[in-house]
Amino acid sequence: MLVEMHKLFVGTCFGSGKKLFYGLYRSHLRIRKRDLCLSTTKYAESEETDATPTPAPTILVEKDANITLIGINREQQRNSIDGETAEKLTEAINQFEADDTSPVGVLYGVGGNFCAGYDVQELEAEAQRGSLNFLLRHEGSVGPTRRHLRKPIVCGISGFCVAGGFELALLCDLRVMEDTAVMGFFNRRLGVPMSDGGAVRLAAAVGYSNAVDIIETGRRVYAQEALRIGLVNRVVATGTALGQAVNLAFSIAKFPMASLMHDRNAVLDNANFYNRHGFNAAIHNEIMNVSSAMVTEMQDGVKRFKISEIKGPKTDAWQIKQKSIPDWEKAEIEIEQNKKKT
């Protein structure tokens, strides 16, 4: 499992088996030529004959009619987010919120994964410096997660949606999850605390008991459980999350938006995370309780993580094991099953 974790966070290239969901969506919905693009993330065909290729933008922004699509484009790192990408994502969402022609957005990940959390290489550098700067960014470490979005965004979840990526998905109003996707706070194994509203939003979405189970165990949450506990709103076939998320966004955007936004904001004002001291106080409490001891744990966790790449996994003890059943209980179960058959 730790080898798999290395592939998840370090973003090892995983061959040419790229999922075709983005291409299928583009051909099916006939996405129009990009007419909204950030200056920092825009594809440009340079007329200069420069031998050095222009690096691909890490955040893609485009529009399909009145729906704004925002894509995380760090495929080789399984769309983990570093500081620069977080700033670009924040800028993209800010521009979407300021666009009066686009009432609903869609957030997705390119290449078969939604987001693998905070970039582990940058995390290692921060931990070695004993720094908490990446946790203390005003907007959030992976995007604008420390405030409520002013417009609805639908999240299309494929592959891994873990750690900070999980918190980013919780930022969105609605979540569409592929049946083979995985969610979870994998940062638990590295000693990295949540810092992007996960502790606040998860409990509001699934209740206290489910939230502490997911947070404390750091386990995987698969699609059917996520749907059952209210963590996601739709489960769809593998390769269709983006297209289905766009369809859901269109189904919202067709309504009169003034009354819809009034009702949406009323729900936010009265949601669970506004009880007691309110959302801002809860977010502040989550960040300011980060201690220097956590930095030490992060340093040790990154070291163990790097060693595990060489040694391989030692145990799967974190997996839930099947309960052993005594013989007498097996006999009773067999009798009950035979009764049902007759």
Short mmCIF file of C-alpha atoms in Angstrom, two decimals:
data_model
loop_
_atom_site.label_atom_id
_atom_site.label_comp_id
_atom_site.label_asym_id
_atom_site.label_seq_id
_atom_site.Cartn_x
_atom_site.Cartn_y
_atom_site.Cartn_z
CA MET A 1 0.00 0.00 0.00
CA LEU A 2 2.84 2.40 0.71
CA VAL A 3 4.18 1.77 -2.77
CA GLU A 4 0.76 2.74 -4.05
CA MET A 5 0.89 5.81 -1.85
CA HIS A 6 4.19 6.78 -3.44
CA LYS A 7 2.60 6.54 -6.85
CA LEU A 8 -0.28 8.61 -5.57
CA PHE A 9 1.65 11.52 -4.01
CA VAL A 10 4.87 11.62 -5.99
CA GLY A 11 2.94 11.20 -9.21
CA THR A 12 4.90 8.42 -10.89
CA CYS A 13 4.10 8.23 -14.55
CA PHE A 14 1.57 5.45 -14.96
CA GLY A 15 2.05 4.53 -18.59
CA SER A 16 0.06 5.28 -21.65
CA GLY A 17 -3.24 3.94 -20.34
CA LYS A 18 -4.77 7.38 -19.98
CA LYS A 19 -8.51 7.40 -19.47
CA LEU A 20 -10.54 8.54 -22.44
CA PHE A 21 -13.25 10.26 -20.45
CA TYR A 22 -12.19 13.81 -21.31
CA GLY A 23 -11.98 13.07 -25.02
CA LEU A 24 -15.33 11.27 -24.96
CA TYR A 25 -16.91 14.18 -23.19
CA ARG A 26 -15.54 16.71 -25.63
CA SER A 27 -16.82 14.74 -28.64
CA HIS A 28 -20.22 14.11 -27.04
CA LEU A 29 -20.96 17.59 -25.81
CA ARG A 30 -19.08 19.42 -28.60
CA ILE A 31 -17.36 21.83 -26.30
CA ARG A 32 -16.99 25.16 -27.99
CA LYS A 33 -13.73 26.86 -28.62
CA ARG A 34 -12.27 28.13 -25.37
CA ASP A 35 -13.57 31.65 -24.81
CA LEU A 36 -12.51 32.14 -21.22
CA CYS A 37 -8.89 31.64 -20.32
CA LEU A 38 -6.58 32.90 -17.64
CA SER A 39 -3.58 34.81 -18.79
CA THR A 40 -1.44 32.56 -16.60
CA THR A 41 -3.03 29.33 -17.83
CA LYS A 42 -3.85 30.01 -21.46
CA TYR A 43 -2.65 27.76 -24.24
CA ALA A 44 -0.90 29.96 -26.79
CA GLU A 45 0.62 29.01 -30.09
CA SER A 46 3.82 31.00 -30.22
CA GLU A 47 4.97 32.27 -33.55
CA GLU A 48 8.53 32.31 -32.29
CA THR A 49 10.81 29.44 -33.22
CA ASP A 50 11.87 28.70 -29.66
CA ALA A 51 13.41 25.27 -29.15
CA THR A 52 12.17 25.13 -25.55
CA PRO A 53 8.54 23.91 -25.47
CA THR A 54 6.04 25.97 -23.52
CA PRO A 55 5.01 24.09 -20.38
CA ALA A 56 1.38 23.04 -20.24
CA PRO A 57 -0.81 25.17 -17.98
CA THR A 58 -1.57 23.57 -14.65
CA ILE A 59 -5.12 24.95 -14.58
CA LEU A 60 -7.37 24.79 -17.65
CA VAL A 61 -10.37 27.10 -17.97
CA GLU A 62 -12.97 26.97 -20.73
CA LYS A 63 -16.68 27.48 -21.27
CA ASP A 64 -19.40 25.26 -22.67
CA ALA A 65 -22.24 27.68 -23.36
CA ASN A 66 -22.76 29.33 -19.95
CA ILE A 67 -20.99 26.64 -17.89
CA THR A 68 -17.37 27.28 -16.84
CA LEU A 69 -15.10 24.24 -16.73
CA ILE A 70 -12.01 24.39 -14.49
CA GLY A 71 -9.54 21.52 -14.83
CA ILE A 72 -6.52 20.62 -12.68
CA ASN A 73 -3.82 19.67 -15.19
CA ARG A 74 -0.85 18.06 -13.41
CA GLU A 75 -1.46 14.60 -14.74
CA GLN A 76 1.98 13.17 -14.02
CA GLN A 77 1.60 14.18 -10.36
CA ARG A 78 -1.95 12.81 -10.27
CA ASN A 79 -3.11 16.41 -10.09
CA SER A 80 -1.52 17.09 -6.72
CA ILE A 81 -1.41 20.83 -6.06
CA ASP A 82 1.66 22.92 -5.30
CA GLY A 83 1.67 26.56 -4.21
CA GLU A 84 1.71 27.96 -7.73
CA THR A 85 -1.14 25.74 -8.87
CA ALA A 86 -3.18 26.68 -5.80
CA GLU A 87 -2.83 30.36 -6.70
CA LYS A 88 -3.89 29.71 -10.30
CA LEU A 89 -6.89 27.67 -9.16
CA THR A 90 -7.92 30.47 -6.83
CA GLU A 91 -7.60 32.98 -9.67
CA ALA A 92 -9.65 30.75 -11.99
CA ILE A 93 -12.46 30.42 -9.46
CA ASN A 94 -12.38 34.15 -8.73
CA GLN A 95 -12.73 34.92 -12.43
CA PHE A 96 -15.59 32.45 -12.72
CA GLU A 97 -17.37 34.10 -9.80
CA ALA A 98 -16.94 37.49 -11.46
CA ASP A 99 -18.33 36.29 -14.82
CA ASP A 100 -21.98 37.35 -14.98
CA THR A 101 -22.57 35.12 -18.02
CA SER A 102 -21.70 31.90 -16.17
CA PRO A 103 -23.93 30.90 -13.24
CA VAL A 104 -22.53 27.40 -12.58
CA GLY A 105 -19.06 25.86 -12.77
CA VAL A 106 -17.54 22.38 -13.00
CA LEU A 107 -14.27 21.36 -11.32
CA TYR A 108 -12.45 18.23 -12.51
CA GLY A 109 -9.03 16.62 -12.87
CA VAL A 110 -7.31 15.81 -16.16
CA GLY A 111 -6.01 12.32 -16.92
CA GLY A 112 -8.10 10.03 -14.75
CA ASN A 113 -7.57 11.46 -11.25
CA PHE A 114 -9.30 14.34 -9.54
CA CYS A 115 -6.61 15.48 -7.09
CA ALA A 116 -4.05 13.66 -4.95
CA GLY A 117 -3.76 16.46 -2.41
CA TYR A 118 -0.83 18.74 -1.72
CA ASP A 119 2.33 18.12 -3.75
CA VAL A 120 4.56 15.82 -1.67
CA GLN A 121 7.83 17.29 -2.96
CA GLU A 122 6.83 20.78 -1.88
CA LEU A 123 5.49 19.32 1.35
CA GLU A 124 8.86 17.70 2.04
CA ALA A 125 10.68 20.98 1.46
CA GLU A 126 8.30 22.82 3.81
CA ALA A 127 8.66 20.12 6.48
CA GLN A 128 12.46 20.20 6.31
CA ARG A 129 12.38 23.95 6.85
CA GLY A 130 10.02 23.48 9.78
CA SER A 131 7.61 25.81 8.00
CA LEU A 132 3.85 26.08 8.21
CA ASN A 133 3.56 28.63 5.42
CA PHE A 134 1.70 26.31 3.07
CA LEU A 135 -0.96 25.75 5.76
CA LEU A 136 -1.35 29.42 6.55
CA ARG A 137 -2.07 30.82 3.09
CA HIS A 138 -5.00 33.18 3.30
CA GLU A 139 -7.21 31.44 0.72
CA GLY A 140 -6.13 27.87 1.48
CA SER A 141 -3.27 25.50 0.67
CA VAL A 142 -4.98 23.89 -2.36
CA GLY A 143 -7.30 26.67 -3.49
CA PRO A 144 -9.92 29.10 -2.12
CA THR A 145 -11.09 26.64 0.53
CA ARG A 146 -11.40 29.01 3.50
CA ARG A 147 -14.52 30.74 2.34
CA HIS A 148 -17.83 29.86 0.75
CA LEU A 149 -17.94 30.00 -3.03
CA ARG A 150 -20.29 32.67 -4.32
CA LYS A 151 -21.63 30.40 -7.09
CA PRO A 152 -22.42 26.68 -7.33
CA ILE A 153 -19.63 24.41 -8.57
CA VAL A 154 -20.19 20.74 -9.44
CA CYS A 155 -17.23 18.45 -8.83
CA GLY A 156 -16.46 15.56 -11.23
CA ILE A 157 -14.49 12.95 -9.25
CA SER A 158 -12.41 10.28 -10.96
CA GLY A 159 -9.52 8.15 -9.73
CA PHE A 160 -7.97 9.45 -6.53
CA CYS A 161 -9.66 12.27 -4.63
CA VAL A 162 -7.65 12.25 -1.42
CA ALA A 163 -6.06 14.42 1.27
CA GLY A 164 -6.26 18.08 0.19
CA GLY A 165 -8.06 16.96 -2.97
CA PHE A 166 -10.79 15.51 -0.77
CA GLU A 167 -11.10 18.88 0.98
CA LEU A 168 -11.24 20.59 -2.42
CA ALA A 169 -14.13 18.34 -3.45
CA LEU A 170 -15.96 19.18 -0.22
CA LEU A 171 -15.71 22.86 -1.20
CA CYS A 172 -18.05 22.21 -4.14
CA ASP A 173 -21.84 22.25 -3.88
CA LEU A 174 -22.38 18.88 -5.57
CA ARG A 175 -20.12 15.88 -6.21
CA VAL A 176 -20.38 13.37 -9.05
CA MET A 177 -18.19 10.32 -8.38
CA GLU A 178 -17.13 7.53 -10.74
CA ASP A 179 -17.81 4.01 -9.48
CA THR A 180 -14.09 3.17 -9.35
CA ALA A 181 -12.94 6.42 -7.71
CA VAL A 182 -11.49 6.59 -4.20
CA MET A 183 -11.80 9.26 -1.52
CA GLY A 184 -10.05 9.54 1.84
CA PHE A 185 -7.72 11.52 4.07
CA PHE A 186 -4.53 9.69 3.11
CA ASN A 187 -2.56 12.55 4.68
CA ARG A 188 -3.29 10.82 8.00
CA ARG A 189 -0.39 8.44 7.29
CA LEU A 190 2.08 11.26 6.82
CA GLY A 191 1.08 13.23 9.88
CA VAL A 192 -0.23 16.13 7.80
CA PRO A 193 -3.26 17.84 9.39
CA MET A 194 -6.28 19.03 7.47
CA SER A 195 -6.09 22.74 6.72
CA ASP A 196 -8.63 23.35 3.95
CA GLY A 197 -11.97 23.10 5.71
CA GLY A 198 -12.24 19.30 5.69
CA ALA A 199 -12.87 18.99 9.42
CA VAL A 200 -15.68 21.54 9.11
CA ARG A 201 -17.37 20.55 5.86
CA LEU A 202 -17.17 16.76 6.19
CA ALA A 203 -19.11 16.61 9.44
CA ALA A 204 -21.73 18.92 7.95
CA ALA A 205 -22.10 16.59 4.95
CA VAL A 206 -22.09 13.15 6.59
CA GLY A 207 -22.58 13.71 10.33
CA TYR A 208 -20.20 13.48 13.28
CA SER A 209 -19.90 9.69 13.50
CA ASN A 210 -19.13 9.12 9.82
CA ALA A 211 -16.78 12.10 9.76
CA VAL A 212 -14.60 10.97 12.68
CA ASP A 213 -14.47 7.46 11.21
CA ILE A 214 -13.14 8.75 7.89
CA ILE A 215 -10.81 11.32 9.47
CA GLU A 216 -9.29 9.16 12.21
CA THR A 217 -8.76 5.98 10.19
CA GLY A 218 -7.51 7.65 7.00
CA ARG A 219 -9.15 4.77 5.16
CA ARG A 220 -10.47 4.56 1.63
CA VAL A 221 -14.03 5.57 0.94
CA TYR A 222 -15.48 3.96 -2.17
CA ALA A 223 -18.33 5.20 -4.31
CA GLN A 224 -21.25 3.23 -2.90
CA GLU A 225 -20.43 4.12 0.70
CA ALA A 226 -19.90 7.75 -0.29
CA LEU A 227 -23.35 7.81 -1.88
CA ARG A 228 -24.96 6.05 1.08
CA ILE A 229 -23.66 8.49 3.69
CA GLY A 230 -24.35 11.59 1.58
CA LEU A 231 -20.73 12.39 0.77
CA VAL A 232 -21.46 12.44 -2.97
CA ASN A 233 -24.65 13.16 -4.89
CA ARG A 234 -24.28 10.88 -7.92
CA VAL A 235 -22.33 7.71 -8.74
CA VAL A 236 -21.64 7.24 -12.44
CA ALA A 237 -19.73 4.87 -14.70
CA THR A 238 -15.96 5.13 -14.96
CA GLY A 239 -14.93 7.70 -17.53
CA THR A 240 -18.17 9.71 -17.36
CA ALA A 241 -17.73 11.95 -14.30
CA LEU A 242 -16.88 15.07 -16.29
CA GLY A 243 -19.74 14.69 -18.76
CA GLN A 244 -22.26 13.87 -16.03
CA ALA A 245 -21.04 16.78 -13.90
CA VAL A 246 -21.54 19.14 -16.85
CA ASN A 247 -25.04 17.73 -17.43
CA LEU A 248 -25.86 18.33 -13.77
CA ALA A 249 -24.48 21.87 -14.01
CA PHE A 250 -26.72 22.59 -17.02
CA SER A 251 -29.73 21.22 -15.13
CA ILE A 252 -29.07 23.85 -12.42
CA ALA A 253 -28.19 26.74 -14.73
CA LYS A 254 -31.54 26.53 -16.55
CA PHE A 255 -33.42 27.90 -13.53
CA PRO A 256 -33.91 31.56 -12.56
CA MET A 257 -30.73 32.22 -10.62
CA ALA A 258 -31.81 34.97 -8.22
CA SER A 259 -34.20 32.76 -6.25
CA LEU A 260 -31.90 29.75 -6.56
CA MET A 261 -28.97 31.68 -5.08
CA HIS A 262 -31.21 33.04 -2.32
CA ASP A 263 -32.21 29.52 -1.31
CA ARG A 264 -28.66 28.18 -1.66
CA ASN A 265 -27.27 30.91 0.58
CA ALA A 266 -30.03 30.31 3.14
CA VAL A 267 -28.96 26.66 3.34
CA LEU A 268 -25.33 27.68 3.82
CA ASP A 269 -26.28 30.15 6.55
CA ASN A 270 -28.10 27.43 8.46
CA ALA A 271 -25.87 24.42 7.77
CA ASN A 272 -24.30 22.47 10.61
CA PHE A 273 -20.94 24.20 10.44
CA TYR A 274 -22.61 27.52 11.31
CA ASN A 275 -23.83 26.25 14.65
CA ARG A 276 -22.20 27.65 17.78
CA HIS A 277 -19.40 30.01 16.73
CA GLY A 278 -19.97 29.99 12.97
CA PHE A 279 -18.02 28.88 9.92
CA ASN A 280 -15.23 31.46 10.06
CA ALA A 281 -14.53 30.69 13.71
CA ALA A 282 -14.47 26.97 12.93
CA ILE A 283 -12.03 27.46 10.06
CA HIS A 284 -9.84 29.70 12.24
CA ASN A 285 -9.87 27.08 14.98
CA GLU A 286 -8.85 24.37 12.53
CA ILE A 287 -5.82 26.32 11.30
CA MET A 288 -4.62 27.93 14.53
CA ASN A 289 -4.54 24.64 16.42
CA VAL A 290 -1.75 23.37 14.17
CA SER A 291 1.31 22.93 16.39
CA SER A 292 5.07 22.63 16.01
CA ALA A 293 4.77 18.98 17.04
CA MET A 294 2.85 18.37 13.81
CA VAL A 295 5.76 19.76 11.80
CA THR A 296 8.06 17.24 13.50
CA GLU A 297 5.62 14.45 12.71
CA MET A 298 5.50 15.59 9.09
CA GLN A 299 9.29 15.46 8.87
CA ASP A 300 9.32 11.92 10.24
CA GLY A 301 6.37 10.92 8.07
CA VAL A 302 8.04 12.08 4.87
CA LYS A 303 11.20 10.15 5.82
CA ARG A 304 9.21 6.96 6.44
CA PHE A 305 7.35 7.51 3.20
CA LYS A 306 10.58 7.77 1.19
CA ILE A 307 12.05 4.65 2.86
CA SER A 308 8.88 2.69 2.17
CA GLU A 309 9.41 3.23 -1.55
CA ILE A 310 12.50 1.05 -1.32
CA LYS A 311 11.39 -1.52 1.24
CA GLY A 312 7.82 -1.90 0.07
CA PRO A 313 4.73 -2.32 2.25
CA LYS A 314 5.12 -4.24 5.51
CA THR A 315 1.51 -4.68 6.47
CA ASP A 316 -2.06 -4.25 5.36
CA ALA A 317 -3.26 -3.98 8.95
CA TRP A 318 -5.12 -0.78 8.18
CA GLN A 319 -7.51 -2.78 6.00
CA ILE A 320 -10.75 -3.87 7.65
CA LYS A 321 -10.49 -7.63 8.22
CA GLN A 322 -13.39 -10.03 7.83
CA LYS A 323 -14.95 -11.05 11.12
CA SER A 324 -14.53 -14.71 12.05
CA ILE A 325 -17.82 -16.55 12.66
CA PRO A 326 -18.06 -19.51 15.08
CA ASP A 327 -19.32 -22.84 13.77
CA TRP A 328 -22.59 -22.70 15.69
CA GLU A 329 -23.43 -19.35 14.13
CA LYS A 330 -22.60 -20.66 10.67
CA ALA A 331 -25.02 -23.53 11.28
CA GLU A 332 -27.76 -21.10 12.33
CA ILE A 333 -27.16 -18.98 9.23
CA GLU A 334 -27.38 -22.06 7.02
CA ILE A 335 -30.70 -23.09 8.64
CA GLU A 336 -32.13 -19.61 8.10
CA GLN A 337 -31.03 -19.61 4.47
CA ASN A 338 -32.64 -23.03 3.89
CA LYS A 339 -35.88 -21.76 5.42
CA LYS A 340 -35.93 -18.85 3.02
CA LYS A 341 -35.43 -21.17 0.04
CA THR A 342 -38.39 -23.31 1.06
#
